[in-house]
mmCIF file of C-alpha atoms in Angstrom:
data_model
loop_
_atom_site.group_PDB
_atom_site.id
_atom_site.type_symbol
_atom_site.label_atom_id
_atom_site.label_comp_id
_atom_site.label_asym_id
_atom_site.label_seq_id
_atom_site.Cartn_x
_atom_site.Cartn_y
_atom_site.Cartn_z
ATOM 1 C CA MET A 1172 0.000 0.000 0.000
ATOM 2 C CA ILE A 1173 1.058 3.592 -0.585
ATOM 3 C CA THR A 1174 -0.212 6.851 0.929
ATOM 4 C CA TYR A 1175 -0.616 10.165 -0.906
ATOM 5 C CA LYS A 1176 -1.111 13.521 0.773
ATOM 6 C CA PHE A 1177 -2.682 16.565 -0.912
ATOM 7 C CA LYS A 1178 -3.605 20.027 0.321
ATOM 8 C CA LEU A 1179 -7.063 21.477 -0.341
ATOM 9 C CA TYR A 1180 -7.431 24.972 -1.747
ATOM 10 C CA ASN A 1181 -8.279 27.637 0.836
ATOM 11 C CA ASP A 1182 -11.857 28.459 -0.062
ATOM 12 C CA GLU A 1183 -15.051 29.797 1.509
ATOM 13 C CA ASP A 1184 -16.645 26.372 1.021
ATOM 14 C CA ASN A 1185 -14.143 24.985 3.525
ATOM 15 C CA LYS A 1186 -16.480 26.182 6.280
ATOM 16 C CA ASN A 1187 -18.508 23.053 5.438
ATOM 17 C CA LEU A 1188 -15.429 20.957 6.212
ATOM 18 C CA HIS A 1189 -15.078 22.753 9.558
ATOM 19 C CA GLU A 1190 -18.687 21.798 10.289
ATOM 20 C CA ILE A 1191 -17.946 18.152 9.427
ATOM 21 C CA LEU A 1192 -14.915 18.049 11.749
ATOM 22 C CA ASN A 1193 -16.740 19.863 14.557
ATOM 23 C CA THR A 1194 -19.702 17.500 14.273
ATOM 24 C CA ALA A 1195 -17.331 14.519 14.269
ATOM 25 C CA GLY A 1196 -15.823 15.927 17.465
ATOM 26 C CA ASN A 1197 -19.300 16.056 19.037
ATOM 27 C CA ILE A 1198 -19.943 12.432 18.023
ATOM 28 C CA TYR A 1199 -16.581 11.379 19.441
ATOM 29 C CA ASN A 1200 -17.300 13.044 22.809
ATOM 30 C CA HIS A 1201 -20.802 11.512 22.842
ATOM 31 C CA CYS A 1202 -19.243 8.052 22.379
ATOM 32 C CA ILE A 1203 -16.720 8.639 25.160
ATOM 33 C CA GLU A 1204 -19.507 9.728 27.498
ATOM 34 C CA LEU A 1205 -21.494 6.561 26.712
ATOM 35 C CA HIS A 1206 -18.434 4.383 27.307
ATOM 36 C CA LYS A 1207 -17.814 5.971 30.711
ATOM 37 C CA LEU A 1208 -21.481 5.645 31.706
ATOM 38 C CA TYR A 1209 -21.687 2.021 30.533
ATOM 39 C CA TYR A 1210 -18.549 1.060 32.454
ATOM 40 C CA ALA A 1211 -19.760 2.842 35.615
ATOM 41 C CA ILE A 1212 -23.003 0.811 35.544
ATOM 42 C CA TYR A 1213 -21.920 -2.605 34.203
ATOM 43 C CA HIS A 1214 -18.112 -2.561 34.727
ATOM 44 C CA LYS A 1215 -17.747 -3.789 31.153
ATOM 45 C CA HIS A 1216 -16.390 -2.449 27.884
ATOM 46 C CA LEU A 1217 -19.131 -1.176 25.504
ATOM 47 C CA HIS A 1218 -18.891 -3.120 22.245
ATOM 48 C CA LYS A 1219 -18.480 -1.068 19.078
ATOM 49 C CA TYR A 1220 -21.431 -2.729 17.289
ATOM 50 C CA SER A 1221 -23.819 -1.790 20.086
ATOM 51 C CA LEU A 1222 -22.477 1.751 19.926
ATOM 52 C CA GLN A 1223 -22.934 1.898 16.148
ATOM 53 C CA LYS A 1224 -26.578 0.796 16.467
ATOM 54 C CA HIS A 1225 -27.167 3.506 19.071
ATOM 55 C CA LEU A 1226 -25.626 6.206 16.839
ATOM 56 C CA ALA A 1227 -27.749 5.064 13.878
ATOM 57 C CA LYS A 1228 -30.896 5.536 15.992
ATOM 58 C CA CYS A 1229 -29.682 8.960 17.159
ATOM 59 C CA LYS A 1230 -29.331 10.127 13.536
ATOM 60 C CA GLN A 1231 -32.985 9.271 12.915
ATOM 61 C CA ARG A 1232 -34.169 11.170 15.986
ATOM 62 C CA GLY A 1233 -32.792 14.321 17.587
ATOM 63 C CA PHE A 1234 -29.340 14.272 16.001
ATOM 64 C CA SER A 1235 -30.131 14.442 12.306
ATOM 65 C CA TYR A 1236 -27.275 16.942 11.764
ATOM 66 C CA TRP A 1237 -24.856 14.035 12.385
ATOM 67 C CA LYS A 1238 -25.662 12.841 8.858
ATOM 68 C CA LYS A 1239 -23.340 15.506 7.397
ATOM 69 C CA VAL A 1240 -20.357 13.512 8.729
ATOM 70 C CA GLY A 1241 -21.267 10.334 6.825
ATOM 71 C CA SER A 1242 -22.008 6.824 8.067
ATOM 72 C CA THR A 1243 -18.580 5.375 7.172
ATOM 73 C CA ALA A 1244 -16.806 8.182 9.057
ATOM 74 C CA ILE A 1245 -18.982 7.567 12.142
ATOM 75 C CA ILE A 1246 -18.131 3.851 11.999
ATOM 76 C CA GLN A 1247 -14.426 4.728 11.866
ATOM 77 C CA ILE A 1248 -14.834 6.948 14.970
ATOM 78 C CA THR A 1249 -16.353 4.057 16.934
ATOM 79 C CA GLU A 1250 -13.618 1.675 15.746
ATOM 80 C CA ARG A 1251 -10.902 4.162 16.723
ATOM 81 C CA ILE A 1252 -12.364 4.458 20.246
ATOM 82 C CA ASP A 1253 -12.816 0.676 20.499
ATOM 83 C CA GLU A 1254 -9.157 0.049 19.630
ATOM 84 C CA ALA A 1255 -8.023 2.648 22.174
ATOM 85 C CA TYR A 1256 -10.057 1.003 24.953
ATOM 86 C CA LYS A 1257 -8.741 -2.440 23.997
ATOM 87 C CA ARG A 1258 -5.161 -1.175 24.336
ATOM 88 C CA PHE A 1259 -6.026 0.388 27.698
ATOM 89 C CA PHE A 1260 -7.597 -2.773 29.171
ATOM 90 C CA LYS A 1261 -4.881 -5.013 27.690
ATOM 91 C CA ASN A 1262 -2.248 -2.869 29.396
ATOM 92 C CA LEU A 1263 -4.119 -3.149 32.719
ATOM 93 C CA GLU A 1264 -4.108 -6.956 32.423
ATOM 94 C CA LYS A 1265 -0.378 -7.045 31.718
ATOM 95 C CA LYS A 1266 0.418 -4.716 34.649
ATOM 96 C CA SER A 1267 3.507 -3.644 32.750
ATOM 97 C CA GLY A 1268 3.895 -0.370 34.623
ATOM 98 C CA ARG A 1269 3.695 1.538 31.358
ATOM 99 C CA LYS A 1270 1.007 4.193 31.591
ATOM 100 C CA VAL A 1271 -1.658 3.886 28.879
ATOM 101 C CA SER A 1272 -4.569 6.279 29.401
ATOM 102 C CA PRO A 1273 -8.097 5.552 28.184
ATOM 103 C CA PRO A 1274 -9.533 7.804 25.455
ATOM 104 C CA SER A 1275 -10.715 11.131 26.821
ATOM 105 C CA PHE A 1276 -12.901 14.038 25.749
ATOM 106 C CA GLN A 1277 -11.512 16.374 23.089
ATOM 107 C CA LYS A 1278 -12.142 20.011 22.286
ATOM 108 C CA VAL A 1279 -14.439 20.095 19.280
ATOM 109 C CA ARG A 1280 -12.547 22.890 17.515
ATOM 110 C CA LYS A 1281 -9.318 20.892 17.872
ATOM 111 C CA TYR A 1282 -10.734 17.632 16.484
ATOM 112 C CA LYS A 1283 -8.275 16.706 13.742
ATOM 113 C CA SER A 1284 -9.569 14.127 11.271
ATOM 114 C CA VAL A 1285 -12.297 11.905 9.873
ATOM 115 C CA THR A 1286 -11.757 8.786 7.784
ATOM 116 C CA TYR A 1287 -13.891 7.555 4.881
ATOM 117 C CA LYS A 1288 -13.688 3.952 3.746
ATOM 118 C CA ASN A 1289 -15.207 2.980 0.378
ATOM 119 C CA ALA A 1290 -17.853 5.735 0.495
ATOM 120 C CA GLY A 1291 -18.361 9.438 1.220
ATOM 121 C CA TYR A 1292 -15.861 10.687 -1.372
ATOM 122 C CA LYS A 1293 -15.130 10.612 -5.097
ATOM 123 C CA PHE A 1294 -12.162 11.879 -7.124
ATOM 124 C CA LEU A 1295 -12.853 13.681 -10.400
ATOM 125 C CA GLU A 1296 -10.660 15.211 -13.085
ATOM 126 C CA ASP A 1297 -9.208 18.745 -12.843
ATOM 127 C CA ASN A 1298 -8.040 18.183 -9.245
ATOM 128 C CA VAL A 1299 -11.555 17.968 -7.823
ATOM 129 C CA VAL A 1300 -12.687 15.738 -4.978
ATOM 130 C CA ILE A 1301 -16.256 15.302 -3.763
ATOM 131 C CA ILE A 1302 -16.591 14.977 0.018
ATOM 132 C CA GLN A 1303 -20.093 14.406 1.342
ATOM 133 C CA LYS A 1304 -21.690 15.590 -1.936
ATOM 134 C CA ARG A 1305 -19.720 18.874 -2.062
ATOM 135 C CA ARG A 1306 -16.901 19.702 -4.476
ATOM 136 C CA TYR A 1307 -13.467 20.838 -3.331
ATOM 137 C CA ARG A 1308 -10.278 21.519 -5.255
ATOM 138 C CA TYR A 1309 -6.902 20.248 -4.167
ATOM 139 C CA PHE A 1310 -3.257 20.661 -5.209
ATOM 140 C CA ARG A 1311 -2.181 17.482 -7.007
ATOM 141 C CA ASP A 1312 1.554 17.185 -7.599
ATOM 142 C CA ARG A 1313 1.407 13.554 -8.792
ATOM 143 C CA ASN A 1314 -1.051 10.994 -10.092
ATOM 144 C CA ILE A 1315 -2.746 8.531 -7.774
ATOM 145 C CA GLU A 1316 -1.678 4.976 -8.621
ATOM 146 C CA GLY A 1317 -3.773 1.965 -7.650
ATOM 147 C CA LYS A 1318 -7.279 1.588 -6.283
ATOM 148 C CA ILE A 1319 -8.211 3.967 -3.464
ATOM 149 C CA LYS A 1320 -9.050 2.132 -0.253
ATOM 150 C CA ILE A 1321 -9.223 4.862 2.408
ATOM 151 C CA MET A 1322 -9.397 8.656 2.391
ATOM 152 C CA THR A 1323 -8.790 10.760 5.494
ATOM 153 C CA LEU A 1324 -9.671 14.445 5.834
ATOM 154 C CA LYS A 1325 -7.304 16.275 8.202
ATOM 155 C CA ARG A 1326 -7.446 19.745 9.754
ATOM 156 C CA THR A 1327 -4.299 21.531 10.930
ATOM 157 C CA PRO A 1328 -4.101 24.009 13.855
ATOM 158 C CA LEU A 1329 -3.924 26.763 11.192
ATOM 159 C CA GLY A 1330 -7.363 25.753 9.900
ATOM 160 C CA GLU A 1331 -6.000 24.315 6.641
ATOM 161 C CA PHE A 1332 -7.204 21.011 5.215
ATOM 162 C CA PHE A 1333 -5.330 18.041 3.780
ATOM 163 C CA ILE A 1334 -6.532 14.751 2.354
ATOM 164 C CA THR A 1335 -4.505 11.557 2.673
ATOM 165 C CA VAL A 1336 -5.305 8.705 0.302
ATOM 166 C CA VAL A 1337 -4.298 5.068 0.850
ATOM 167 C CA THR A 1338 -4.204 2.881 -2.272
ATOM 168 C CA ASP A 1339 -3.414 -0.781 -2.927
ATOM 169 C CA HIS A 1340 -0.450 0.184 -5.107
ATOM 170 C CA VAL A 1341 2.870 -1.320 -3.998
ATOM 171 C CA ALA A 1342 5.619 1.316 -4.017
ATOM 172 C CA THR A 1343 8.932 0.304 -5.537
ATOM 173 C CA GLY A 1344 12.083 2.369 -5.698
ATOM 174 C CA GLY A 1345 15.149 1.623 -7.739
ATOM 175 C CA THR A 1346 18.753 2.113 -6.728
ATOM 176 C CA GLU A 1347 21.799 2.434 -8.924
ATOM 177 C CA ASN A 1348 24.007 0.824 -6.280
ATOM 178 C CA THR A 1349 23.824 -2.933 -6.943
ATOM 179 C CA GLU A 1350 26.498 -3.832 -4.358
ATOM 180 C CA ARG A 1351 24.802 -2.786 -1.153
ATOM 181 C CA ASN A 1352 25.962 -4.087 2.240
ATOM 182 C CA ALA A 1353 24.681 -4.295 5.811
ATOM 183 C CA VAL A 1354 25.212 -1.508 8.348
ATOM 184 C CA GLY A 1355 24.741 -1.024 12.080
ATOM 185 C CA VAL A 1356 23.244 2.244 13.304
ATOM 186 C CA ASP A 1357 23.608 3.765 16.774
ATOM 187 C CA PHE A 1358 21.345 6.647 17.825
ATOM 188 C CA GLY A 1359 22.837 9.349 20.006
ATOM 189 C CA LEU A 1360 22.096 12.654 21.696
ATOM 190 C CA LYS A 1361 25.152 14.496 20.381
ATOM 191 C CA THR A 1362 25.445 12.650 17.053
ATOM 192 C CA PHE A 1363 22.081 11.710 15.570
ATOM 193 C CA LEU A 1364 23.382 8.598 13.766
ATOM 194 C CA THR A 1365 26.706 6.808 13.968
ATOM 195 C CA LEU A 1366 27.168 4.120 11.304
ATOM 196 C CA SER A 1367 29.371 1.066 11.647
ATOM 197 C CA THR A 1368 31.197 2.291 8.531
ATOM 198 C CA GLY A 1369 32.466 5.272 10.533
ATOM 199 C CA GLU A 1370 30.108 7.837 9.002
ATOM 200 C CA ARG A 1371 28.317 10.254 11.320
ATOM 201 C CA VAL A 1372 25.103 12.176 10.761
ATOM 202 C CA GLU A 1373 24.575 15.298 12.871
ATOM 203 C CA SER A 1374 21.028 16.464 13.605
ATOM 204 C CA PRO A 1375 20.158 20.082 12.650
ATOM 205 C CA LEU A 1376 17.970 20.269 15.831
ATOM 206 C CA PHE A 1377 15.287 22.358 14.150
ATOM 207 C CA PHE A 1378 13.403 22.993 17.400
ATOM 208 C CA LYS A 1379 16.529 24.418 19.036
ATOM 209 C CA GLN A 1380 17.170 26.602 15.963
ATOM 210 C CA SER A 1381 13.651 28.069 16.195
ATOM 211 C CA LEU A 1382 13.562 28.440 19.985
ATOM 212 C CA LYS A 1383 13.891 32.236 19.815
ATOM 213 C CA ASN A 1384 10.920 32.520 17.426
ATOM 214 C CA LEU A 1385 8.877 30.108 19.550
ATOM 215 C CA ARG A 1386 9.460 32.091 22.727
ATOM 216 C CA LYS A 1387 8.532 35.300 20.957
ATOM 217 C CA ALA A 1388 5.321 33.768 19.557
ATOM 218 C CA ASN A 1389 4.398 32.254 22.941
ATOM 219 C CA LYS A 1390 4.970 35.555 24.711
ATOM 220 C CA SER A 1391 2.806 37.354 22.161
ATOM 221 C CA LEU A 1392 -0.004 34.812 22.609
ATOM 222 C CA SER A 1393 0.012 34.992 26.415
ATOM 223 C CA SER A 1394 -0.329 38.787 26.359
ATOM 224 C CA LYS A 1395 -3.492 38.787 24.200
ATOM 225 C CA LYS A 1396 -6.993 38.877 25.627
ATOM 226 C CA LYS A 1397 -8.849 35.567 25.450
ATOM 227 C CA GLY A 1398 -11.516 35.486 22.739
ATOM 228 C CA SER A 1399 -10.079 38.470 20.852
ATOM 229 C CA LYS A 1400 -9.091 38.482 17.168
ATOM 230 C CA ASN A 1401 -5.550 39.442 18.119
ATOM 231 C CA ARG A 1402 -5.254 36.303 20.248
ATOM 232 C CA GLU A 1403 -6.464 34.160 17.358
ATOM 233 C CA ARG A 1404 -3.853 35.751 15.082
ATOM 234 C CA ALA A 1405 -1.167 35.129 17.714
ATOM 235 C CA ARG A 1406 -2.315 31.510 18.099
ATOM 236 C CA LYS A 1407 -2.029 30.931 14.359
ATOM 237 C CA ASN A 1408 1.401 32.540 14.317
ATOM 238 C CA LEU A 1409 2.583 30.126 17.030
ATOM 239 C CA ALA A 1410 1.046 27.172 15.176
ATOM 240 C CA ARG A 1411 2.818 28.308 12.001
ATOM 241 C CA VAL A 1412 6.212 28.212 13.739
ATOM 242 C CA HIS A 1413 5.547 24.698 15.093
ATOM 243 C CA GLU A 1414 4.365 23.525 11.680
ATOM 244 C CA LYS A 1415 7.521 24.821 10.006
ATOM 245 C CA ILE A 1416 9.706 22.936 12.509
ATOM 246 C CA ALA A 1417 7.785 19.698 11.937
ATOM 247 C CA ASN A 1418 7.983 20.066 8.144
ATOM 248 C CA GLN A 1419 11.729 20.800 8.219
ATOM 249 C CA ARG A 1420 12.429 17.800 10.435
ATOM 250 C CA GLU A 1421 10.290 15.436 8.356
ATOM 251 C CA ALA A 1422 11.838 16.568 5.048
ATOM 252 C CA TRP A 1423 15.305 15.969 6.495
ATOM 253 C CA PHE A 1424 14.272 12.508 7.729
ATOM 254 C CA TRP A 1425 13.045 11.531 4.251
ATOM 255 C CA LYS A 1426 16.354 12.589 2.726
ATOM 256 C CA ILE A 1427 18.530 10.753 5.277
ATOM 257 C CA SER A 1428 16.439 7.562 5.190
ATOM 258 C CA LYS A 1429 16.478 7.494 1.388
ATOM 259 C CA ASP A 1430 20.274 7.822 1.332
ATOM 260 C CA LEU A 1431 20.629 4.956 3.834
ATOM 261 C CA CYS A 1432 18.255 2.636 1.955
ATOM 262 C CA GLU A 1433 20.011 3.302 -1.347
ATOM 263 C CA LYS A 1434 23.410 2.441 0.180
ATOM 264 C CA PHE A 1435 22.545 -0.604 2.312
ATOM 265 C CA ASP A 1436 20.595 -3.863 1.988
ATOM 266 C CA VAL A 1437 20.249 -4.392 5.743
ATOM 267 C CA ILE A 1438 20.048 -1.713 8.442
ATOM 268 C CA ALA A 1439 20.359 -2.878 12.053
ATOM 269 C CA HIS A 1440 19.401 -0.457 14.836
ATOM 270 C CA GLU A 1441 18.801 -0.561 18.575
ATOM 271 C CA ASP A 1442 15.215 -0.816 19.827
ATOM 272 C CA LEU A 1443 14.852 2.444 21.729
ATOM 273 C CA ASN A 1444 12.964 2.947 24.993
ATOM 274 C CA LEU A 1445 11.664 6.378 23.960
ATOM 275 C CA SER A 1446 9.373 6.911 26.953
ATOM 276 C CA GLY A 1447 12.307 6.375 29.323
ATOM 277 C CA MET A 1448 14.566 8.612 27.251
ATOM 278 C CA LYS A 1449 11.980 11.407 27.306
ATOM 279 C CA LYS A 1450 11.887 11.281 31.107
ATOM 280 C CA MET A 1451 15.655 11.737 31.229
ATOM 281 C CA TRP A 1452 16.272 14.224 28.411
ATOM 282 C CA GLY A 1453 12.814 15.634 27.630
ATOM 283 C CA ARG A 1454 12.840 18.289 24.919
ATOM 284 C CA LYS A 1455 16.069 17.019 23.336
ATOM 285 C CA ILE A 1456 14.469 13.646 22.507
ATOM 286 C CA ASN A 1457 11.416 15.340 21.003
ATOM 287 C CA ASP A 1458 13.691 17.539 18.899
ATOM 288 C CA LEU A 1459 15.655 14.541 17.609
ATOM 289 C CA GLY A 1460 12.415 12.744 16.671
ATOM 290 C CA PHE A 1461 13.741 9.162 16.691
ATOM 291 C CA SER A 1462 10.265 7.561 16.460
ATOM 292 C CA THR A 1463 9.310 9.640 13.409
ATOM 293 C CA PHE A 1464 12.637 8.828 11.763
ATOM 294 C CA LEU A 1465 12.154 5.075 12.299
ATOM 295 C CA ARG A 1466 8.653 5.255 10.811
ATOM 296 C CA ILE A 1467 9.957 7.035 7.712
ATOM 297 C CA LEU A 1468 12.924 4.653 7.485
ATOM 298 C CA GLU A 1469 10.518 1.687 7.440
ATOM 299 C CA CYS A 1470 8.565 3.344 4.629
ATOM 300 C CA GLN A 1471 11.684 3.969 2.537
ATOM 301 C CA ALA A 1472 12.946 0.456 3.229
ATOM 302 C CA SER A 1473 9.805 -1.075 1.730
ATOM 303 C CA LYS A 1474 10.415 0.910 -1.479
ATOM 304 C CA HIS A 1475 14.090 -0.030 -1.817
ATOM 305 C CA LYS A 1476 13.754 -3.635 -0.570
ATOM 306 C CA THR A 1477 15.967 -2.897 2.417
ATOM 307 C CA LYS A 1478 15.594 -5.028 5.547
ATOM 308 C CA ILE A 1479 15.297 -3.216 8.895
ATOM 309 C CA VAL A 1480 16.475 -5.309 11.866
ATOM 310 C CA PRO A 1481 15.902 -4.027 15.429
ATOM 311 C CA VAL A 1482 18.293 -5.258 18.122
ATOM 312 C CA ASP A 1483 17.018 -5.902 21.662
ATOM 313 C CA ARG A 1484 17.116 -2.741 23.784
ATOM 314 C CA PHE A 1485 18.851 -4.583 26.636
ATOM 315 C CA PHE A 1486 21.770 -5.628 24.434
ATOM 316 C CA PRO A 1487 24.811 -3.758 25.916
ATOM 317 C CA SER A 1488 26.142 -2.521 22.579
ATOM 318 C CA SER A 1489 28.182 0.333 24.081
ATOM 319 C CA LYS A 1490 29.837 -1.768 26.803
ATOM 320 C CA ILE A 1491 31.021 -4.695 24.682
ATOM 321 C CA CYS A 1492 34.516 -4.522 23.197
ATOM 322 C CA PHE A 1493 34.123 -5.160 19.479
ATOM 323 C CA GLU A 1494 37.619 -6.671 19.285
ATOM 324 C CA CYS A 1495 37.602 -9.202 22.130
ATOM 325 C CA GLY A 1496 33.946 -9.327 23.237
ATOM 326 C CA LYS A 1497 34.590 -8.434 26.880
ATOM 327 C CA VAL A 1498 31.846 -6.442 28.642
ATOM 328 C CA ASN A 1499 32.905 -3.240 30.429
ATOM 329 C CA GLU A 1500 30.342 -3.168 33.264
ATOM 330 C CA SER A 1501 31.805 0.000 34.806
ATOM 331 C CA LEU A 1502 31.327 2.122 31.656
ATOM 332 C CA GLU A 1503 29.247 5.246 32.449
ATOM 333 C CA LEU A 1504 27.104 7.268 30.076
ATOM 334 C CA LYS A 1505 29.359 10.329 30.281
ATOM 335 C CA GLU A 1506 32.365 8.337 29.040
ATOM 336 C CA ARG A 1507 32.470 8.831 25.259
ATOM 337 C CA GLU A 1508 35.780 7.023 24.738
ATOM 338 C CA TRP A 1509 37.230 4.046 26.583
ATOM 339 C CA VAL A 1510 40.090 1.553 26.430
ATOM 340 C CA CYS A 1511 39.518 -2.181 26.820
ATOM 341 C CA SER A 1512 41.843 -4.428 28.856
ATOM 342 C CA CYS A 1513 42.866 -6.033 25.552
ATOM 343 C CA GLY A 1514 44.325 -2.673 24.489
ATOM 344 C CA ALA A 1515 41.633 -1.701 21.959
ATOM 345 C CA GLU A 1516 40.627 1.979 22.013
ATOM 346 C CA HIS A 1517 36.952 2.669 21.384
ATOM 347 C CA ASP A 1518 34.752 5.562 20.440
ATOM 348 C CA ARG A 1519 31.567 4.743 22.352
ATOM 349 C CA ASP A 1520 29.062 5.341 19.504
ATOM 350 C CA LEU A 1521 31.154 3.741 16.745
ATOM 351 C CA ASN A 1522 31.811 0.684 18.901
ATOM 352 C CA ALA A 1523 28.070 0.414 19.632
ATOM 353 C CA SER A 1524 27.122 0.561 15.937
ATOM 354 C CA LYS A 1525 29.641 -2.191 15.103
ATOM 355 C CA ASN A 1526 28.287 -4.404 17.894
ATOM 356 C CA ILE A 1527 24.710 -3.785 16.742
ATOM 357 C CA LEU A 1528 25.620 -4.957 13.237
ATOM 358 C CA LYS A 1529 27.470 -8.001 14.637
ATOM 359 C CA GLU A 1530 24.506 -8.917 16.859
#
């Protein structure tokens, strides 16, 4: 499968899309309320099919305006909530200690997306898409290949709309390098990637670069009166800065991951405990964006037929001497270079990447 993303034209008719998203937010909150009430009475999880029957009856009675969202989108809302509750209860049974919260109420104006499966939309020529019987124009920079399976309408904090389309087309990417090898990759705080080949990739740290602009935008927002037009303008300005950072980081990730997949057949990396890392280093981990990078790397790997191999997070890649295999139990995190008893001198990150590849 392959996913396409297109931006809708900014138009007055987009107010209808705002109504769809706001109504979907109301339906979502209504479902959450029913789940909480059902559990308080019966101490059981409300099944999605029972919920769907209830919503169908509501549309025929006092909630006829729900019809503007579309039946397939409402079904997707119930399935999304059902999956979230299943994860929550499964985590409770495991007693893993990892905190997984149940789904909660959302602000209607901040509700982000609705998904249509097999109905509720239609693509026409001249960059036109029909969503719930209304026409909208979108920027199309490439043709859609394959049969469309799912379409999702998304709203950004700036009030702009995007559509993402999932098709059954299998993406394939060619590479001129026919003699690709395997590589081990070590993630780091100072150096984003250290490869077992000795190459290093430094992170631009886009959030850190834009920190001055973010502080200025935040200060401007906090000084504006709530509910005023000036506050709304300040809010959009802050959202614009955050959006730019996210776009810069994601574009850089696509470039780096493509280069890696074109060079190597197999990429081995450590399985990161991101929640634990965030507790220790907070904003720095969010700025590095390891989870987003791994997601994009997986996507590029499927195109270039590259195999991604995660290594167990408890494997002591930094402490093992690559030359003799002895484990240096006393090695601390602040030590970036160390010497083994066998006489081998190690750079911590390079040694780790070599051990990851060997493992």
